[in-house]
Short mmCIF file of C-alpha atoms in Angstrom, two decimals:
data_model
loop_
_atom_site.label_atom_id
_atom_site.label_comp_id
_atom_site.label_asym_id
_atom_site.label_seq_id
_atom_site.Cartn_x
_atom_site.Cartn_y
_atom_site.Cartn_z
CA MET A 56 -38.99 20.72 -69.25
CA THR A 57 -39.17 22.85 -66.16
CA ALA A 58 -37.70 21.91 -62.84
CA THR A 59 -41.20 21.45 -61.57
CA ALA A 60 -42.02 19.03 -64.34
CA THR A 61 -38.90 16.94 -63.84
CA ARG A 62 -39.26 16.74 -60.11
CA GLN A 63 -40.11 13.17 -59.17
CA PRO A 64 -42.75 12.56 -56.54
CA VAL A 65 -41.25 11.82 -53.19
CA ARG A 66 -42.34 8.47 -51.80
CA ARG A 67 -42.61 8.50 -48.10
CA HIS A 68 -42.08 5.09 -46.69
CA GLY A 69 -44.02 5.25 -43.48
CA THR A 70 -42.37 3.43 -40.62
CA ARG A 71 -44.71 1.46 -38.51
CA LYS A 72 -44.54 2.81 -34.99
CA PHE A 73 -43.68 0.22 -32.37
CA ARG A 74 -46.41 -0.18 -29.79
CA LEU A 75 -45.91 -1.93 -26.48
CA THR A 76 -48.91 -4.18 -25.93
CA PRO A 77 -50.19 -5.21 -22.48
CA THR A 78 -49.07 -8.80 -23.16
CA MET A 79 -45.55 -7.66 -23.98
CA SER A 80 -45.56 -5.43 -20.92
CA VAL A 81 -46.45 -8.24 -18.55
CA TYR A 82 -43.60 -10.45 -19.80
CA ILE A 83 -41.12 -7.58 -19.60
CA ALA A 84 -42.31 -7.05 -16.02
CA LEU A 85 -41.82 -10.77 -15.37
CA VAL A 86 -38.22 -10.63 -16.58
CA VAL A 87 -37.53 -7.56 -14.44
CA LEU A 88 -39.08 -9.31 -11.43
CA LEU A 89 -36.97 -12.42 -11.98
CA VAL A 90 -33.79 -10.34 -12.16
CA ALA A 91 -34.67 -8.22 -9.11
CA GLY A 92 -35.81 -11.28 -7.17
CA SER A 93 -32.62 -13.16 -8.00
CA VAL A 94 -30.57 -10.24 -6.68
CA LEU A 95 -32.60 -9.94 -3.47
CA VAL A 96 -32.56 -13.67 -2.77
CA GLY A 97 -28.86 -13.80 -3.65
CA MET A 98 -28.15 -11.10 -1.05
CA ARG A 99 -29.67 -13.46 1.51
CA GLY A 100 -27.39 -16.27 0.38
CA GLY A 101 -30.01 -18.12 -1.68
CA VAL A 102 -30.68 -18.82 -5.34
CA LEU A 103 -34.06 -18.02 -6.82
CA LEU A 104 -33.78 -19.75 -10.19
CA ASP A 105 -32.14 -23.01 -9.18
CA HIS A 106 -33.91 -26.30 -9.87
CA GLY A 107 -35.98 -26.07 -6.69
CA GLY A 108 -36.94 -22.45 -7.28
CA ILE A 109 -38.07 -23.02 -10.86
CA LEU A 110 -40.04 -26.10 -9.78
CA ASN A 111 -41.66 -24.09 -7.00
CA ILE A 112 -42.72 -21.30 -9.38
CA LEU A 113 -44.16 -23.72 -11.93
CA THR A 114 -45.99 -25.78 -9.30
CA ARG A 115 -47.52 -22.66 -7.74
CA GLY A 116 -48.49 -21.39 -11.16
CA THR A 117 -50.17 -24.58 -12.35
CA VAL A 118 -53.35 -24.45 -10.25
CA LEU A 119 -53.65 -20.69 -10.47
CA GLY A 120 -53.02 -20.92 -14.20
CA LEU A 121 -55.84 -23.41 -14.72
CA VAL A 122 -58.30 -21.27 -12.77
CA ALA A 123 -57.09 -18.04 -14.41
CA ILE A 124 -57.51 -19.48 -17.92
CA GLY A 125 -61.15 -20.16 -17.14
CA GLN A 126 -61.53 -16.77 -15.49
CA THR A 127 -60.12 -15.12 -18.61
CA MET A 128 -62.85 -16.64 -20.75
CA VAL A 129 -65.69 -15.31 -18.59
CA ILE A 130 -64.08 -11.91 -18.03
CA LEU A 131 -63.67 -11.46 -21.79
CA THR A 132 -67.47 -11.68 -22.06
CA GLY A 133 -67.81 -8.96 -19.40
CA SER A 134 -68.66 -11.46 -16.65
CA LEU A 135 -66.66 -13.04 -13.80
CA ASP A 136 -66.82 -16.05 -11.46
CA LEU A 137 -66.42 -15.81 -7.69
CA SER A 138 -67.51 -19.40 -7.05
CA VAL A 139 -64.31 -21.08 -8.30
CA ALA A 140 -62.54 -21.22 -4.91
CA TYR A 141 -65.32 -23.13 -3.11
CA LEU A 142 -65.95 -25.19 -6.24
CA ILE A 143 -62.33 -26.36 -6.16
CA GLY A 144 -62.77 -27.54 -2.57
CA LEU A 145 -65.98 -29.43 -3.32
CA CYS A 146 -64.59 -30.97 -6.52
CA SER A 147 -61.51 -32.19 -4.64
CA LEU A 148 -63.79 -34.00 -2.19
CA ILE A 149 -65.92 -35.48 -4.98
CA ALA A 150 -62.81 -36.82 -6.70
CA ALA A 151 -61.15 -38.20 -3.56
CA GLU A 152 -64.29 -39.80 -2.14
CA THR A 153 -65.20 -41.35 -5.48
CA MET A 154 -61.74 -42.83 -5.93
CA ALA A 155 -61.53 -44.00 -2.29
CA GLY A 156 -58.04 -45.31 -2.96
CA ASP A 157 -59.23 -47.61 -5.77
CA PRO A 158 -57.25 -47.33 -9.05
CA GLY A 159 -60.26 -48.64 -10.96
CA MET A 160 -62.27 -45.59 -9.92
CA ILE A 161 -59.90 -42.97 -11.30
CA VAL A 162 -61.70 -42.49 -14.63
CA PRO A 163 -65.23 -42.42 -13.10
CA ALA A 164 -64.00 -39.94 -10.47
CA VAL A 165 -62.43 -37.64 -13.07
CA LEU A 166 -65.55 -37.72 -15.25
CA LEU A 167 -67.85 -37.12 -12.26
CA THR A 168 -65.71 -34.22 -11.04
CA ILE A 169 -65.61 -32.52 -14.43
CA GLY A 170 -69.32 -33.18 -14.98
CA PHE A 171 -70.26 -31.68 -11.62
CA ALA A 172 -68.09 -28.63 -12.28
CA ALA A 173 -69.77 -28.17 -15.66
CA VAL A 174 -73.21 -28.27 -14.00
CA VAL A 175 -72.16 -25.55 -11.54
CA GLY A 176 -70.90 -23.44 -14.45
CA LEU A 177 -74.20 -24.01 -16.25
CA VAL A 178 -76.11 -22.82 -13.19
CA ASN A 179 -73.91 -19.71 -12.98
CA GLY A 180 -74.44 -18.93 -16.64
CA LEU A 181 -78.20 -19.46 -16.60
CA VAL A 182 -78.69 -17.35 -13.48
CA ILE A 183 -76.78 -14.52 -15.18
CA THR A 184 -78.41 -14.77 -18.61
CA ALA A 185 -81.92 -16.09 -17.92
CA LEU A 186 -82.61 -14.42 -14.56
CA LYS A 187 -80.59 -11.29 -15.44
CA VAL A 188 -78.68 -11.37 -12.16
CA ASN A 189 -75.40 -9.45 -12.02
CA ALA A 190 -72.46 -11.85 -12.43
CA PHE A 191 -70.86 -10.70 -9.18
CA ILE A 192 -74.01 -11.46 -7.19
CA ALA A 193 -74.88 -14.66 -9.08
CA THR A 194 -71.52 -16.34 -8.67
CA LEU A 195 -71.12 -15.08 -5.11
CA GLY A 196 -74.51 -16.61 -4.29
CA VAL A 197 -73.45 -19.96 -5.76
CA ALA A 198 -70.20 -19.72 -3.78
CA LEU A 199 -72.13 -19.20 -0.54
CA ILE A 200 -74.38 -22.18 -1.30
CA ILE A 201 -71.32 -24.40 -1.81
CA ARG A 202 -69.70 -23.01 1.34
CA GLY A 203 -72.81 -23.77 3.36
CA TYR A 204 -72.77 -27.36 2.13
CA LEU A 205 -69.07 -27.76 2.92
CA GLU A 206 -69.40 -26.32 6.41
CA ASN A 207 -72.40 -28.50 7.20
CA THR A 208 -70.93 -31.72 5.80
CA TYR A 209 -67.17 -31.70 6.32
CA THR A 210 -64.89 -30.91 9.22
CA GLY A 211 -61.64 -31.76 7.47
CA PRO A 212 -60.03 -33.76 4.66
CA ALA A 213 -61.91 -36.76 3.31
CA GLY A 214 -61.42 -39.53 0.79
CA SER A 215 -58.16 -40.77 -0.69
CA VAL A 216 -56.58 -41.15 -4.10
CA PRO A 217 -54.60 -44.17 -5.35
CA ARG A 218 -50.86 -43.84 -5.71
CA GLY A 219 -51.11 -44.01 -9.49
CA PHE A 220 -53.18 -40.83 -9.64
CA GLN A 221 -50.55 -38.96 -7.64
CA HIS A 222 -48.22 -39.13 -10.63
CA LEU A 223 -50.22 -36.21 -12.05
CA GLY A 224 -49.10 -34.01 -9.18
CA TYR A 225 -45.49 -35.15 -8.81
CA ASP A 226 -44.15 -36.47 -12.11
CA ARG A 227 -41.92 -34.24 -14.22
CA ILE A 228 -40.64 -34.05 -17.77
CA GLY A 229 -37.09 -32.94 -17.05
CA PRO A 230 -37.44 -29.92 -14.72
CA ILE A 231 -41.03 -29.21 -15.79
CA PRO A 232 -43.98 -30.79 -13.91
CA VAL A 233 -46.34 -32.84 -16.06
CA SER A 234 -49.24 -30.81 -14.66
CA THR A 235 -47.61 -27.59 -15.89
CA VAL A 236 -47.32 -29.05 -19.38
CA VAL A 237 -51.02 -29.95 -19.25
CA MET A 238 -51.88 -26.42 -18.13
CA LEU A 239 -49.85 -24.85 -20.94
CA VAL A 240 -51.40 -27.15 -23.54
CA LEU A 241 -54.85 -26.13 -22.34
CA ALA A 242 -53.79 -22.47 -22.49
CA VAL A 243 -52.72 -22.91 -26.14
CA ILE A 244 -56.03 -24.60 -26.98
CA VAL A 245 -58.01 -21.78 -25.37
CA TRP A 246 -55.81 -19.18 -27.12
CA TRP A 247 -56.51 -20.87 -30.45
CA TYR A 248 -60.22 -20.99 -29.74
CA LEU A 249 -60.42 -17.33 -28.77
CA THR A 250 -58.29 -15.99 -31.61
CA ARG A 251 -58.91 -18.38 -34.49
CA THR A 252 -62.55 -19.49 -34.31
CA LYS A 253 -65.96 -17.98 -34.80
CA GLY A 254 -66.85 -18.80 -31.19
CA GLY A 255 -63.84 -16.83 -29.98
CA TYR A 256 -64.90 -13.86 -32.09
CA HIS A 257 -68.31 -14.04 -30.42
CA VAL A 258 -66.65 -13.95 -26.99
CA TYR A 259 -64.83 -10.70 -27.79
CA ALA A 260 -67.91 -9.23 -29.45
CA VAL A 261 -70.11 -9.93 -26.42
CA GLY A 262 -67.52 -8.43 -24.09
CA GLY A 263 -67.07 -5.39 -26.31
CA ASP A 264 -70.77 -4.52 -26.45
CA GLU A 265 -73.37 -7.15 -25.64
CA GLU A 266 -76.25 -5.24 -27.20
CA VAL A 267 -74.41 -4.64 -30.46
CA ALA A 268 -73.39 -8.30 -30.52
CA ARG A 269 -77.01 -9.35 -30.02
CA LEU A 270 -78.20 -7.08 -32.83
CA SER A 271 -75.49 -8.59 -35.04
CA GLY A 272 -77.07 -12.00 -34.65
CA ILE A 273 -74.78 -13.43 -31.97
CA ARG A 274 -76.49 -15.55 -29.34
CA THR A 275 -75.02 -13.65 -26.43
CA GLY A 276 -76.68 -15.75 -23.75
CA ARG A 277 -75.29 -18.97 -25.18
CA THR A 278 -71.80 -17.46 -25.37
CA ILE A 279 -71.85 -16.33 -21.74
CA VAL A 280 -73.21 -19.66 -20.50
CA THR A 281 -70.60 -21.59 -22.48
CA MET A 282 -67.76 -19.54 -21.04
CA HIS A 283 -69.05 -20.07 -17.50
CA VAL A 284 -69.26 -23.82 -18.07
CA LEU A 285 -65.68 -23.87 -19.36
CA CYS A 286 -64.51 -21.72 -16.45
CA SER A 287 -65.98 -24.14 -13.93
CA VAL A 288 -64.50 -27.11 -15.81
CA MET A 289 -61.07 -25.50 -15.48
CA ALA A 290 -61.68 -25.13 -11.73
CA GLY A 291 -62.57 -28.84 -11.64
CA LEU A 292 -59.29 -29.68 -13.38
CA ALA A 293 -57.44 -27.55 -10.83
CA ALA A 294 -59.13 -29.55 -8.07
CA LEU A 295 -57.96 -32.81 -9.66
CA PHE A 296 -54.39 -31.55 -9.67
CA LEU A 297 -54.61 -30.47 -6.03
CA VAL A 298 -56.09 -33.76 -4.88
CA SER A 299 -53.32 -35.63 -6.72
CA ARG A 300 -50.77 -33.74 -4.59
CA LEU A 301 -52.64 -33.81 -1.29
CA GLY A 302 -53.75 -37.43 -1.52
CA SER A 303 -57.23 -36.55 -0.27
CA GLY A 304 -59.97 -33.98 -0.71
CA ALA A 305 -59.91 -30.78 1.34
CA PRO A 306 -63.00 -28.57 1.70
CA TYR A 307 -61.13 -25.27 1.89
CA VAL A 308 -58.13 -25.93 -0.35
CA GLY A 309 -59.48 -23.41 -2.86
CA THR A 310 -60.42 -20.65 -0.45
CA ASP A 311 -57.26 -20.92 1.67
CA ALA A 312 -55.23 -20.10 -1.43
CA GLY A 313 -57.72 -17.42 -2.52
CA TYR A 314 -58.01 -18.74 -6.05
CA ASP A 315 -61.11 -16.64 -6.74
CA LEU A 316 -59.48 -13.25 -6.27
CA GLU A 317 -55.98 -14.43 -7.22
CA SER A 318 -57.22 -15.68 -10.58
CA ILE A 319 -58.95 -12.36 -11.28
CA ALA A 320 -55.74 -10.55 -10.29
CA ALA A 321 -53.73 -12.70 -12.72
CA VAL A 322 -56.17 -11.95 -15.53
CA VAL A 323 -56.03 -8.20 -14.87
CA LEU A 324 -52.23 -8.24 -14.59
CA GLY A 325 -52.20 -9.96 -17.96
CA GLY A 326 -53.92 -6.98 -19.56
CA THR A 327 -57.49 -8.27 -19.89
CA LEU A 328 -60.08 -5.58 -19.24
CA LEU A 329 -62.56 -6.35 -16.46
CA SER A 330 -65.24 -4.79 -18.63
CA GLY A 331 -64.54 -7.45 -21.26
CA GLY A 332 -63.78 -7.45 -24.95
CA ARG A 333 -60.02 -7.03 -24.81
CA GLY A 334 -57.19 -9.23 -23.56
CA GLY A 335 -56.36 -12.91 -23.77
CA VAL A 336 -54.82 -16.02 -22.31
CA ALA A 337 -51.23 -15.21 -23.34
CA GLY A 338 -51.16 -12.22 -20.99
CA THR A 339 -52.94 -14.17 -18.25
CA ILE A 340 -50.17 -16.79 -18.15
CA GLY A 341 -47.68 -13.97 -17.70
CA GLY A 342 -49.76 -12.59 -14.83
CA VAL A 343 -49.87 -16.05 -13.25
CA LEU A 344 -46.09 -16.38 -13.46
CA ILE A 345 -45.64 -12.94 -11.89
CA LEU A 346 -47.81 -13.87 -8.90
CA ALA A 347 -46.15 -17.29 -8.55
CA THR A 348 -42.70 -15.69 -8.73
CA LEU A 349 -43.65 -13.09 -6.13
CA ASP A 350 -44.80 -15.82 -3.74
CA THR A 351 -41.58 -17.77 -4.24
CA ILE A 352 -39.46 -14.66 -3.64
CA PHE A 353 -41.46 -13.83 -0.51
CA ASP A 354 -40.94 -17.33 0.86
CA ASP A 355 -37.20 -17.21 0.19
CA LEU A 356 -36.97 -13.84 1.92
CA GLY A 357 -39.20 -14.86 4.84
CA VAL A 358 -41.70 -12.07 4.21
CA THR A 359 -44.75 -12.01 6.49
CA PRO A 360 -48.20 -12.84 5.04
CA PHE A 361 -49.36 -9.27 5.72
CA LEU A 362 -46.55 -7.74 3.69
CA LYS A 363 -47.15 -10.29 0.92
CA ASP A 364 -50.72 -9.10 0.52
CA VAL A 365 -49.65 -5.45 0.63
CA VAL A 366 -47.11 -5.93 -2.16
CA ARG A 367 -49.48 -8.02 -4.30
CA GLY A 368 -52.19 -5.40 -3.89
CA ALA A 369 -49.80 -2.60 -4.80
CA VAL A 370 -48.60 -4.47 -7.90
CA LEU A 371 -52.18 -5.01 -9.04
CA ILE A 372 -53.15 -1.35 -8.52
CA VAL A 373 -50.07 -0.08 -10.37
CA ALA A 374 -50.66 -2.49 -13.26
CA VAL A 375 -54.30 -1.49 -13.67
CA ALA A 376 -53.40 2.20 -13.42
CA LEU A 377 -50.74 1.84 -16.13
CA TYR A 378 -53.12 -0.04 -18.43
CA ALA A 379 -55.80 2.62 -17.86
CA ARG A 380 -53.39 5.44 -18.69
CA SER A 381 -52.26 3.68 -21.86
CA GLN A 382 -55.88 3.20 -22.94
CA LEU A 383 -56.63 6.90 -22.39
CA ALA A 384 -53.50 7.94 -24.30
CA ARG A 385 -54.42 5.67 -27.22
CA ARG A 386 -57.95 7.11 -27.39
CA ALA A 387 -56.57 10.65 -27.27
CA ARG A 388 -54.37 9.89 -30.31
#
């Protein structure tokens, strides 16, 4: 036997190359931010991650998280929703005025609020799919209609909620607010739906290429409408949480906090593409926590509102630029 004949084939055990995903990146960034923020706040004699600081971050992140979860669903289809901020204000008034301080009206108020939010989401979805109006224009138009109603009807807070309903906004399980637990449970449900069901596959398919999805037999219009309904329902739930903390409805509670643009920023920070088809709720929660942590750090440091917006804007631009570069590098490979 020759040396060539006796030579055994060499088996190359390929090592799977580690790839840093956008979701992993956002949580690494969150850890870095927490460490840097703790150092900066500590230099001012404070503590960022004490009981009060953690509670502040989670409370800030709850409402934004609810809205951002809904925003993730519509953005994954290649759409978006700019009406959520005004919808939150109107839903808070519907809930507070329906309850009117009566514990017996809590359930009817919750059902009415969620039902109204769902109708607004249905209108958004139908205008986009049936009338073929761009999502930006359609949802902005609905937002302006709601704003006009609020400005014409309300001059300030209205309605009241019974003390029992305020437990939603203030009760805690250990150091974690009950409302945060509810938000995280909803995030897990939405994650499961998007990643483990046929409907979730349709969402990604529509966002990836709506025409290809349609030719594949997917009812693209139904998928987009459904996601808009769910997005508005999440905004309605956010309104219920806010009204439980405020004790009454407030017409501009959603716009004052900028939940429309903030929710989109959280989704983008989490690695979801604005064009749709790629991303998910896991990254969005990380983006929410980054924004909530930034706000808490800014408050502890006494940063001016102007500088807050500058830093948030810079963070968003850098994040999107990094994601874009990683996408280009992956395509080049």
